[in-house]
CSV table of N, CA and C and ligand atoms in Angstrom, one decimal:
chain,number,residue,atom,x,y,z
O,1,MET,N,0.9,-1.2,0.0
O,1,MET,CA,0.0,0.0,0.0
O,1,MET,C,0.9,1.2,0.0
O,2,LEU,N,0.3,2.3,-0.7
O,2,LEU,CA,1.1,3.5,-0.7
O,2,LEU,C,0.9,4.2,0.6
O,3,ASN,N,2.0,4.9,1.1
O,3,ASN,CA,1.9,5.8,2.2
O,3,ASN,C,1.0,6.9,1.8
O,4,LEU,N,0.2,7.4,2.8
O,4,LEU,CA,-0.9,8.4,2.5
O,4,LEU,C,-0.3,9.7,2.0
O,5,ASN,N,0.8,10.1,2.6
O,5,ASN,CA,1.4,11.4,2.1
O,5,ASN,C,2.0,11.3,0.7
O,6,VAL,N,2.6,10.1,0.4
O,6,VAL,CA,3.1,9.8,-0.9
O,6,VAL,C,1.9,9.8,-1.9
O,7,GLU,N,0.9,9.1,-1.6
O,7,GLU,CA,-0.3,9.1,-2.4
O,7,GLU,C,-0.8,10.5,-2.7
O,8,LYS,N,-0.9,11.3,-1.7
O,8,LYS,CA,-1.5,12.6,-1.8
O,8,LYS,C,-0.6,13.5,-2.8
O,9,ILE,N,0.7,13.4,-2.7
O,9,ILE,CA,1.5,14.2,-3.6
O,9,ILE,C,1.5,13.6,-5.0
O,10,LEU,N,1.4,12.3,-5.2
O,10,LEU,CA,1.3,11.7,-6.5
O,10,LEU,C,0.0,12.1,-7.2
O,11,VAL,N,-1.1,12.1,-6.4
O,11,VAL,CA,-2.4,12.5,-7.0
O,11,VAL,C,-2.3,14.0,-7.4
O,12,ALA,N,-1.6,14.8,-6.6
O,12,ALA,CA,-1.5,16.2,-7.0
O,12,ALA,C,-0.7,16.4,-8.3
O,13,GLN,N,0.2,15.4,-8.5
O,13,GLN,CA,1.0,15.5,-9.7
O,13,GLN,C,0.2,15.1,-11.0
O,14,ILE,N,-0.8,14.3,-10.8
O,14,ILE,CA,-1.7,14.0,-12.0
O,14,ILE,C,-2.2,15.3,-12.6
O,15,GLU,N,-2.7,16.2,-11.7
O,15,GLU,CA,-3.3,17.4,-12.1
O,15,GLU,C,-2.3,18.3,-12.8
O,16,LYS,N,-1.0,18.3,-12.3
O,16,LYS,CA,0.0,19.2,-12.9
O,16,LYS,C,0.4,18.7,-14.3
O,17,GLU,N,0.5,17.3,-14.4
O,17,GLU,CA,0.8,16.8,-15.8
O,17,GLU,C,-0.3,17.0,-16.8
O,18,ALA,N,-1.6,16.9,-16.3
O,18,ALA,CA,-2.7,17.1,-17.2
O,18,ALA,C,-2.8,18.6,-17.6
O,19,TYR,N,-2.5,19.4,-16.6
O,19,TYR,CA,-2.5,20.9,-16.9
O,19,TYR,C,-1.4,21.2,-17.9
O,20,SER,N,-0.2,20.6,-17.7
O,20,SER,CA,0.9,20.8,-18.7
O,20,SER,C,0.4,20.5,-20.1
O,21,SER,N,-0.2,19.3,-20.2
O,21,SER,CA,-0.7,18.9,-21.5
O,21,SER,C,-1.7,20.0,-22.1
O,22,ASN,N,-2.6,20.4,-21.3
O,22,ASN,CA,-3.5,21.4,-21.8
O,22,ASN,C,-2.9,22.8,-22.1
O,23,LEU,N,-1.9,23.1,-21.3
O,23,LEU,CA,-1.2,24.4,-21.5
O,23,LEU,C,-0.5,24.3,-22.9
O,24,TYR,N,0.2,23.2,-23.2
O,24,TYR,CA,0.9,23.1,-24.4
O,24,TYR,C,-0.1,23.0,-25.6
O,25,LEU,N,-1.2,22.5,-25.4
O,25,LEU,CA,-2.3,22.5,-26.4
O,25,LEU,C,-2.7,23.9,-26.7
O,26,ALA,N,-2.9,24.7,-25.7
O,26,ALA,CA,-3.3,26.1,-25.8
O,26,ALA,C,-2.2,26.9,-26.6
O,27,MET,N,-1.0,26.6,-26.2
O,27,MET,CA,0.1,27.3,-26.9
O,27,MET,C,0.2,26.8,-28.3
O,28,ALA,N,0.0,25.5,-28.6
O,28,ALA,CA,0.1,25.0,-30.0
O,28,ALA,C,-1.0,25.7,-30.8
O,29,SER,N,-2.2,25.9,-30.2
O,29,SER,CA,-3.2,26.6,-31.0
O,29,SER,C,-2.9,28.0,-31.3
O,30,TRP,N,-2.3,28.7,-30.3
O,30,TRP,CA,-1.8,30.1,-30.5
O,30,TRP,C,-0.8,30.1,-31.6
O,31,ALA,N,0.2,29.2,-31.6
O,31,ALA,CA,1.2,29.2,-32.6
O,31,ALA,C,0.6,28.9,-34.0
O,32,GLU,N,-0.3,28.0,-34.1
O,32,GLU,CA,-1.0,27.7,-35.4
O,32,GLU,C,-1.7,29.0,-35.9
O,33,ASN,N,-2.4,29.7,-35.0
O,33,ASN,CA,-3.1,30.9,-35.4
O,33,ASN,C,-2.2,32.0,-35.8
O,34,ASN,N,-0.9,31.9,-35.4
O,34,ASN,CA,0.0,33.0,-35.6
O,34,ASN,C,1.1,32.7,-36.7
O,35,GLY,N,0.8,31.6,-37.4
O,35,GLY,CA,1.7,31.2,-38.5
O,35,GLY,C,2.9,30.4,-38.2
O,36,PHE,N,3.0,30.0,-36.9
O,36,PHE,CA,4.2,29.2,-36.5
O,36,PHE,C,3.9,27.7,-36.6
O,37,GLU,N,4.0,27.2,-37.8
O,37,GLU,CA,3.6,25.8,-37.9
O,37,GLU,C,4.5,24.8,-37.2
O,38,GLY,N,5.8,25.1,-37.4
O,38,GLY,CA,6.8,24.2,-36.7
O,38,GLY,C,6.7,24.2,-35.2
O,39,THR,N,6.5,25.4,-34.7
O,39,THR,CA,6.4,25.5,-33.2
O,39,THR,C,5.1,24.8,-32.7
O,40,ALA,N,4.0,25.0,-33.5
O,40,ALA,CA,2.8,24.3,-33.2
O,40,ALA,C,3.0,22.8,-33.1
O,41,GLN,N,3.7,22.3,-34.1
O,41,GLN,CA,3.9,20.8,-34.1
O,41,GLN,C,4.7,20.4,-32.9
O,42,TRP,N,5.7,21.2,-32.6
O,42,TRP,CA,6.6,20.8,-31.4
O,42,TRP,C,5.7,20.8,-30.2
O,43,LEU,N,4.8,21.8,-30.0
O,43,LEU,CA,4.0,21.9,-28.8
O,43,LEU,C,2.9,20.8,-28.8
O,44,TYR,N,2.4,20.4,-29.9
O,44,TYR,CA,1.4,19.3,-29.9
O,44,TYR,C,2.1,18.0,-29.5
O,45,THR,N,3.4,17.8,-29.9
O,45,THR,CA,4.1,16.7,-29.5
O,45,THR,C,4.4,16.7,-27.9
O,46,GLN,N,4.7,17.9,-27.5
O,46,GLN,CA,4.9,18.1,-26.0
O,46,GLN,C,3.6,17.8,-25.2
O,47,ALA,N,2.5,18.2,-25.8
O,47,ALA,CA,1.2,18.0,-25.1
O,47,ALA,C,0.9,16.5,-25.0
O,48,GLU,N,1.3,15.8,-26.1
O,48,GLU,CA,1.1,14.3,-26.0
O,48,GLU,C,2.0,13.7,-25.0
O,49,GLU,N,3.2,14.2,-24.9
O,49,GLU,CA,4.1,13.6,-23.9
O,49,GLU,C,3.6,13.8,-22.5
O,50,GLU,N,3.1,15.0,-22.3
O,50,GLU,CA,2.6,15.4,-20.9
O,50,GLU,C,1.4,14.4,-20.6
O,51,HIS,N,0.6,14.1,-21.6
O,51,HIS,CA,-0.5,13.2,-21.4
O,51,HIS,C,0.0,11.8,-21.0
O,52,THR,N,1.1,11.4,-21.6
O,52,THR,CA,1.6,10.1,-21.2
O,52,THR,C,2.2,10.2,-19.8
O,53,HIS,N,2.8,11.3,-19.4
O,53,HIS,CA,3.3,11.5,-18.0
O,53,HIS,C,2.1,11.3,-17.0
O,54,MET,N,1.0,12.0,-17.4
O,54,MET,CA,-0.2,11.9,-16.5
O,54,MET,C,-0.6,10.4,-16.3
O,55,LEU,N,-0.6,9.7,-17.5
O,55,LEU,CA,-1.0,8.3,-17.5
O,55,LEU,C,-0.1,7.4,-16.6
O,56,ARG,N,1.2,7.8,-16.6
O,56,ARG,CA,2.2,7.0,-15.8
O,56,ARG,C,1.8,7.2,-14.3
O,57,PHE,N,1.4,8.4,-13.9
O,57,PHE,CA,1.1,8.6,-12.5
O,57,PHE,C,-0.2,7.9,-12.1
O,58,ILE,N,-1.2,7.9,-13.0
O,58,ILE,CA,-2.5,7.2,-12.7
O,58,ILE,C,-2.2,5.7,-12.6
O,59,ALA,N,-1.4,5.2,-13.5
O,59,ALA,CA,-1.2,3.7,-13.5
O,59,ALA,C,-0.4,3.3,-12.2
O,60,TYR,N,0.6,4.1,-11.9
O,60,TYR,CA,1.4,3.8,-10.7
O,60,TYR,C,0.6,3.8,-9.4
O,61,ILE,N,-0.2,4.9,-9.2
O,61,ILE,CA,-1.0,5.1,-8.0
O,61,ILE,C,-1.9,3.9,-7.9
O,62,ASN,N,-2.6,3.6,-8.9
O,62,ASN,CA,-3.6,2.4,-8.9
O,62,ASN,C,-2.9,1.1,-8.6
O,63,GLU,N,-1.8,0.9,-9.3
O,63,GLU,CA,-1.0,-0.3,-9.2
O,63,GLU,C,-0.6,-0.6,-7.7
O,64,ARG,N,-0.3,0.5,-7.0
O,64,ARG,CA,0.2,0.4,-5.7
O,64,ARG,C,-0.9,0.5,-4.6
O,65,GLY,N,-2.1,0.3,-5.1
O,65,GLY,CA,-3.3,0.3,-4.1
O,65,GLY,C,-3.8,1.6,-3.7
O,66,GLY,N,-3.4,2.7,-4.4
O,66,GLY,CA,-3.9,4.0,-4.1
O,66,GLY,C,-5.1,4.3,-5.0
O,67,LYS,N,-5.6,5.5,-4.9
O,67,LYS,CA,-6.7,5.9,-5.8
O,67,LYS,C,-6.3,7.1,-6.6
O,68,ALA,N,-6.2,6.9,-7.9
O,68,ALA,CA,-5.9,8.0,-8.8
O,68,ALA,C,-7.2,8.8,-9.0
O,69,ILE,N,-7.0,10.1,-8.8
O,69,ILE,CA,-8.2,11.0,-9.0
O,69,ILE,C,-8.0,11.8,-10.2
O,70,ILE,N,-9.0,11.8,-11.1
O,70,ILE,CA,-8.9,12.6,-12.4
O,70,ILE,C,-9.4,14.0,-12.1
O,71,PRO,N,-8.6,15.0,-12.2
O,71,PRO,CA,-9.0,16.4,-11.7
O,71,PRO,C,-9.7,17.2,-12.8
O,72,ALA,N,-10.4,18.2,-12.3
O,72,ALA,CA,-10.9,19.3,-13.2
O,72,ALA,C,-9.7,20.2,-13.4
O,73,LEU,N,-9.6,20.8,-14.6
O,73,LEU,CA,-8.5,21.6,-14.9
O,73,LEU,C,-8.9,23.1,-15.1
O,74,LYS,N,-8.0,24.0,-14.7
O,74,LYS,CA,-8.3,25.4,-15.0
O,74,LYS,C,-7.9,25.7,-16.4
O,75,GLN,N,-8.4,26.8,-16.9
O,75,GLN,CA,-8.2,27.2,-18.3
O,75,GLN,C,-6.7,27.7,-18.5
O,76,PRO,N,-5.9,27.2,-19.4
O,76,PRO,CA,-4.6,27.7,-19.6
O,76,PRO,C,-4.6,29.1,-20.3
O,77,PRO,N,-3.6,29.9,-20.2
O,77,PRO,CA,-3.6,31.2,-20.9
O,77,PRO,C,-3.6,30.9,-22.4
O,78,MET,N,-4.3,31.7,-23.2
O,78,MET,CA,-4.5,31.6,-24.6
O,78,MET,C,-3.7,32.6,-25.4
O,79,GLU,N,-3.2,33.6,-24.8
O,79,GLU,CA,-2.6,34.7,-25.5
O,79,GLU,C,-1.1,34.9,-25.0
O,80,TYR,N,-0.2,35.1,-26.0
O,80,TYR,CA,1.2,35.3,-25.7
O,80,TYR,C,1.7,36.5,-26.5
O,81,ILE,N,2.6,37.2,-25.9
O,81,ILE,CA,3.0,38.5,-26.6
O,81,ILE,C,3.7,38.1,-27.9
O,82,ASP,N,4.6,37.2,-27.9
O,82,ASP,CA,5.3,36.7,-29.1
O,82,ASP,C,5.9,35.3,-28.8
O,83,ILE,N,6.7,34.8,-29.7
O,83,ILE,CA,7.2,33.5,-29.6
O,83,ILE,C,8.2,33.3,-28.4
O,84,ARG,N,9.0,34.4,-28.2
O,84,ARG,CA,9.9,34.3,-27.1
O,84,ARG,C,9.1,34.3,-25.7
O,85,ASP,N,8.1,35.1,-25.6
O,85,ASP,CA,7.2,35.1,-24.4
O,85,ASP,C,6.7,33.7,-24.2
O,86,LEU,N,6.3,33.1,-25.3
O,86,LEU,CA,5.7,31.7,-25.2
O,86,LEU,C,6.8,30.7,-24.6
O,87,PHE,N,8.0,30.7,-25.2
O,87,PHE,CA,9.0,29.8,-24.7
O,87,PHE,C,9.5,30.1,-23.3
O,88,GLU,N,9.6,31.4,-23.0
O,88,GLU,CA,9.9,31.7,-21.6
O,88,GLU,C,8.9,31.1,-20.6
O,89,TYR,N,7.7,31.2,-21.1
O,89,TYR,CA,6.6,30.6,-20.2
O,89,TYR,C,6.8,29.1,-20.1
O,90,VAL,N,7.1,28.4,-21.2
O,90,VAL,CA,7.3,27.0,-21.2
O,90,VAL,C,8.5,26.7,-20.2
O,91,PHE,N,9.5,27.4,-20.3
O,91,PHE,CA,10.7,27.2,-19.4
O,91,PHE,C,10.3,27.4,-17.9
O,92,LYS,N,9.6,28.4,-17.7
O,92,LYS,CA,9.2,28.7,-16.3
O,92,LYS,C,8.3,27.5,-15.8
O,93,HIS,N,7.4,27.1,-16.7
O,93,HIS,CA,6.5,26.0,-16.3
O,93,HIS,C,7.3,24.7,-16.0
O,94,GLU,N,8.2,24.4,-16.9
O,94,GLU,CA,9.0,23.2,-16.7
O,94,GLU,C,9.9,23.2,-15.4
O,95,LYS,N,10.3,24.4,-15.1
O,95,LYS,CA,11.1,24.6,-13.8
O,95,LYS,C,10.2,24.3,-12.6
O,96,TYR,N,8.9,24.8,-12.7
O,96,TYR,CA,7.9,24.5,-11.7
O,96,TYR,C,7.6,23.0,-11.6
O,97,ILE,N,7.5,22.4,-12.7
O,97,ILE,CA,7.3,20.9,-12.7
O,97,ILE,C,8.5,20.2,-12.1
O,98,SER,N,9.7,20.6,-12.4
O,98,SER,CA,10.9,20.0,-11.8
O,98,SER,C,10.9,20.1,-10.3
O,99,ASP,N,10.5,21.3,-9.8
O,99,ASP,CA,10.4,21.5,-8.4
O,99,ASP,C,9.4,20.6,-7.8
O,100,SER,N,8.3,20.4,-8.4
O,100,SER,CA,7.3,19.5,-7.8
O,100,SER,C,7.7,18.0,-7.9
O,101,ILE,N,8.5,17.7,-8.9
O,101,ILE,CA,9.0,16.3,-8.9
O,101,ILE,C,10.0,16.1,-7.8
O,102,ASN,N,10.9,17.1,-7.6
O,102,ASN,CA,11.8,17.1,-6.4
O,102,ASN,C,11.1,17.0,-5.1
O,103,ASP,N,10.0,17.7,-5.0
O,103,ASP,CA,9.2,17.6,-3.7
O,103,ASP,C,8.7,16.2,-3.5
O,104,ILE,N,8.3,15.5,-4.6
O,104,ILE,CA,7.9,14.1,-4.5
O,104,ILE,C,9.1,13.3,-3.9
O,105,VAL,N,10.3,13.5,-4.5
O,105,VAL,CA,11.4,12.7,-4.0
O,105,VAL,C,11.6,13.0,-2.5
O,106,GLY,N,11.5,14.3,-2.1
O,106,GLY,CA,11.6,14.6,-0.7
O,106,GLY,C,10.6,13.9,0.2
O,107,ILE,N,9.4,13.8,-0.2
O,107,ILE,CA,8.4,13.1,0.6
O,107,ILE,C,8.7,11.6,0.6
O,108,CYS,N,9.1,11.1,-0.5
O,108,CYS,CA,9.4,9.6,-0.6
O,108,CYS,C,10.5,9.3,0.5
O,109,ILE,N,11.5,10.2,0.5
O,109,ILE,CA,12.6,10.0,1.5
O,109,ILE,C,12.2,10.1,2.9
O,110,ASP,N,11.4,11.2,3.1
O,110,ASP,CA,10.8,11.4,4.5
O,110,ASP,C,10.0,10.2,5.0
O,111,GLU,N,9.2,9.6,4.0
O,111,GLU,CA,8.3,8.5,4.4
O,111,GLU,C,9.0,7.2,4.2
O,112,LYS,N,10.3,7.2,3.8
O,112,LYS,CA,11.0,5.9,3.6
O,112,LYS,C,10.3,5.0,2.5
O,113,ASP,N,9.7,5.7,1.5
O,113,ASP,CA,9.1,4.9,0.4
O,113,ASP,C,10.2,4.8,-0.7
O,114,PHE,N,11.0,3.8,-0.6
O,114,PHE,CA,12.1,3.8,-1.5
O,114,PHE,C,11.7,3.2,-2.9
O,115,SER,N,10.6,2.5,-2.9
O,115,SER,CA,10.1,2.0,-4.2
O,115,SER,C,9.6,3.2,-5.1
O,116,THR,N,8.8,4.0,-4.5
O,116,THR,CA,8.3,5.2,-5.2
O,116,THR,C,9.5,6.1,-5.6
O,117,ASN,N,10.4,6.2,-4.6
O,117,ASN,CA,11.6,7.1,-4.9
O,117,ASN,C,12.3,6.5,-6.2
O,118,ASN,N,12.4,5.2,-6.2
O,118,ASN,CA,13.1,4.6,-7.4
O,118,ASN,C,12.2,4.8,-8.7
O,119,TRP,N,10.9,4.7,-8.6
O,119,TRP,CA,10.1,4.9,-9.7
O,119,TRP,C,10.1,6.4,-10.2
O,120,ILE,N,10.2,7.3,-9.3
O,120,ILE,CA,10.1,8.7,-9.7
O,120,ILE,C,11.4,9.2,-10.3
O,121,GLN,N,12.5,8.4,-10.2
O,121,GLN,CA,13.7,8.9,-10.8
O,121,GLN,C,13.6,9.1,-12.3
O,122,TRP,N,12.8,8.3,-13.0
O,122,TRP,CA,12.6,8.5,-14.4
O,122,TRP,C,12.2,9.9,-14.7
O,123,PHE,N,11.3,10.5,-13.8
O,123,PHE,CA,10.8,11.8,-14.0
O,123,PHE,C,11.9,12.9,-13.7
O,124,VAL,N,12.8,12.5,-12.7
O,124,VAL,CA,13.9,13.4,-12.4
O,124,VAL,C,14.7,13.6,-13.6
O,125,ASN,N,15.0,12.5,-14.3
O,125,ASN,CA,15.9,12.6,-15.5
O,125,ASN,C,15.1,13.3,-16.6
O,126,GLU,N,13.9,13.0,-16.8
O,126,GLU,CA,13.0,13.6,-17.8
O,126,GLU,C,13.0,15.1,-17.7
O,127,GLN,N,12.9,15.6,-16.5
O,127,GLN,CA,12.9,17.0,-16.3
O,127,GLN,C,14.2,17.7,-16.7
O,128,ILE,N,15.3,17.0,-16.4
O,128,ILE,CA,16.6,17.5,-16.9
O,128,ILE,C,16.6,17.7,-18.4
O,129,GLU,N,16.1,16.7,-19.1
O,129,GLU,CA,16.0,16.7,-20.6
O,129,GLU,C,15.1,17.8,-21.0
O,130,GLU,N,13.9,17.9,-20.4
O,130,GLU,CA,12.9,18.9,-20.8
O,130,GLU,C,13.5,20.3,-20.7
O,131,GLU,N,14.1,20.6,-19.5
O,131,GLU,CA,14.6,21.9,-19.3
O,131,GLU,C,15.7,22.2,-20.3
O,132,LYS,N,16.5,21.2,-20.5
O,132,LYS,CA,17.6,21.4,-21.5
O,132,LYS,C,17.1,21.8,-22.9
O,133,SER,N,16.1,21.0,-23.3
O,133,SER,CA,15.6,21.2,-24.7
O,133,SER,C,15.0,22.6,-24.8
O,134,VAL,N,14.2,23.1,-23.8
O,134,VAL,CA,13.6,24.4,-23.9
O,134,VAL,C,14.7,25.5,-23.8
O,135,ARG,N,15.7,25.2,-23.0
O,135,ARG,CA,16.8,26.2,-22.9
O,135,ARG,C,17.5,26.4,-24.2
O,136,ASN,N,17.7,25.3,-25.0
O,136,ASN,CA,18.3,25.3,-26.3
O,136,ASN,C,17.4,26.2,-27.2
O,137,ILE,N,16.1,26.0,-27.2
O,137,ILE,CA,15.2,26.8,-28.0
O,137,ILE,C,15.4,28.3,-27.7
O,138,ILE,N,15.4,28.6,-26.4
O,138,ILE,CA,15.5,30.0,-26.0
O,138,ILE,C,16.9,30.6,-26.5
O,139,ASP,N,17.9,29.8,-26.4
O,139,ASP,CA,19.2,30.2,-26.9
O,139,ASP,C,19.2,30.5,-28.4
O,140,LYS,N,18.5,29.7,-29.1
O,140,LYS,CA,18.4,29.9,-30.6
O,140,LYS,C,17.6,31.2,-30.8
O,141,LEU,N,16.6,31.5,-30.1
O,141,LEU,CA,15.8,32.7,-30.2
O,141,LEU,C,16.7,33.9,-29.9
O,142,ASN,N,17.5,33.8,-28.8
O,142,ASN,CA,18.4,34.9,-28.4
O,142,ASN,C,19.4,35.2,-29.5
O,143,LEU,N,19.9,34.1,-30.2
O,143,LEU,CA,20.9,34.3,-31.2
O,143,LEU,C,20.3,35.0,-32.4
O,144,LEU,N,19.0,34.7,-32.7
O,144,LEU,CA,18.4,35.3,-33.8
O,144,LEU,C,18.0,36.8,-33.5
O,145,GLY,N,17.8,37.1,-32.2
O,145,GLY,CA,17.5,38.4,-31.8
O,145,GLY,C,16.2,39.0,-32.5
O,146,GLY,N,15.3,38.1,-32.7
O,146,GLY,CA,14.0,38.6,-33.3
O,146,GLY,C,14.0,38.5,-34.8
O,147,HIS,N,15.1,38.2,-35.4
O,147,HIS,CA,15.1,38.1,-36.9
O,147,HIS,C,14.9,36.6,-37.3
O,148,SER,N,14.5,36.5,-38.6
O,148,SER,CA,14.4,35.1,-39.2
O,148,SER,C,13.6,34.2,-38.4
O,149,LEU,N,12.5,34.6,-37.9
O,149,LEU,CA,11.6,33.7,-37.1
O,149,LEU,C,11.1,32.6,-38.0
O,150,TYR,N,11.0,32.9,-39.3
O,150,TYR,CA,10.6,31.8,-40.2
O,150,TYR,C,11.5,30.7,-40.2
O,151,LEU,N,12.8,31.0,-40.2
O,151,LEU,CA,13.9,29.9,-40.2
O,151,LEU,C,13.8,29.2,-38.8
O,152,PHE,N,13.6,30.0,-37.8
O,152,PHE,CA,13.5,29.4,-36.4
O,152,PHE,C,12.4,28.3,-36.4
O,153,ASP,N,11.3,28.7,-37.0
O,153,ASP,CA,10.1,27.8,-37.0
O,153,ASP,C,10.4,26.6,-37.8
O,154,LYS,N,11.1,26.7,-38.9
O,154,LYS,CA,11.5,25.5,-39.7
O,154,LYS,C,12.4,24.6,-39.0
O,155,ASP,N,13.3,25.3,-38.2
O,155,ASP,CA,14.4,24.6,-37.5
O,155,ASP,C,13.7,23.7,-36.4
O,156,ILE,N,12.8,24.3,-35.7
O,156,ILE,CA,12.1,23.6,-34.6
O,156,ILE,C,11.3,22.4,-35.1
O,157,MET,N,10.8,22.5,-36.3
O,157,MET,CA,10.1,21.4,-36.9
O,157,MET,C,11.1,20.2,-37.1
O,158,SER,N,12.4,20.5,-37.5
O,158,SER,CA,13.3,19.4,-37.6
O,158,SER,C,13.8,18.9,-36.3
O,159,MET,N,13.8,19.7,-35.2
O,159,MET,CA,14.1,19.2,-33.9
O,159,MET,C,13.1,18.2,-33.4
O,160,ARG,N,11.9,18.5,-33.8
O,160,ARG,CA,10.8,17.6,-33.4
O,160,ARG,C,11.0,16.2,-34.1
O,161,ALA,N,11.4,16.3,-35.4
O,161,ALA,CA,11.5,15.1,-36.2
O,161,ALA,C,12.6,14.2,-35.6
O,162,VAL,N,13.7,14.9,-35.2
O,162,VAL,CA,14.9,14.1,-34.6
O,162,VAL,C,14.4,13.5,-33.3
O,163,ALA,N,13.7,14.3,-32.4
O,163,ALA,CA,13.2,13.7,-31.2
O,163,ALA,C,12.3,12.5,-31.4
O,164,ASN,N,11.4,12.6,-32.4
O,164,ASN,CA,10.5,11.5,-32.7
O,164,ASN,C,11.3,10.2,-33.1
O,165,ASN,N,12.3,10.4,-33.9
O,165,ASN,CA,13.1,9.3,-34.4
O,165,ASN,C,13.8,8.6,-33.2
O,166,GLN,N,14.1,9.4,-32.1
O,166,GLN,CA,14.9,8.8,-31.0
O,166,GLN,C,14.0,8.0,-30.1
O,167,GLN,N,12.6,8.1,-30.2
O,167,GLN,CA,11.7,7.5,-29.3
O,167,GLN,C,11.7,6.0,-29.5
I,201,LIG,FE1,5.7,16.2,-17.5
I,201,LIG,FE2,7.1,18.6,-18.8
I,201,LIG,O1,6.7,17.7,-17.3
C-alpha cells in the first residue's frame, strides 16, 4: 500500500501533468493561429508527452493500491506576446514541474518509500532533458534576436523530427 502522504503528492502531480498537456495544447493553438507551424507541431508533441506522463502517475498510483483521481483543470492562458514570451513561459512552467518532482522525491525519502523514490527517478531525468531542450530553443531565439523567425520555425520542426526518431 502507498503511504498516504506519498499518495497525496502523486495525486496532485496527476493534475500538474494534465494541466501541462492542456497548457501546451493552448500554446500550440496560439502558434498555429500566428503562422508558426513548426512551433505548433513541437507543442502538440509536447502536449502528447505530458499526457503520457499523467497516465504514468495514474497507473502507478492504482497499481500500488492507491486511488488515482482525475482532476478538473483550470483554463490555460490563450494569448502570448510573441514566440519568445511563449517559450519563456514553457521554461518557467518546466522549472515549476521539476520543483514539484523534487518535492515528491523529498516526501518519498521522509516517508522511507524507496520503491516510489526509485520509480520517480525516471521523471527526475526527464525534467533535466525537458529543461535542457527548452533552454536550447531560447538560446536559438536569443541568437536570432527577433530576426528570421521563419527559419527558427522551420528549425524547430526538424528538432521535433529528430526527437521522434529517437523514441
Ligand atoms: Fe511532465 Fe514537462 O513535465
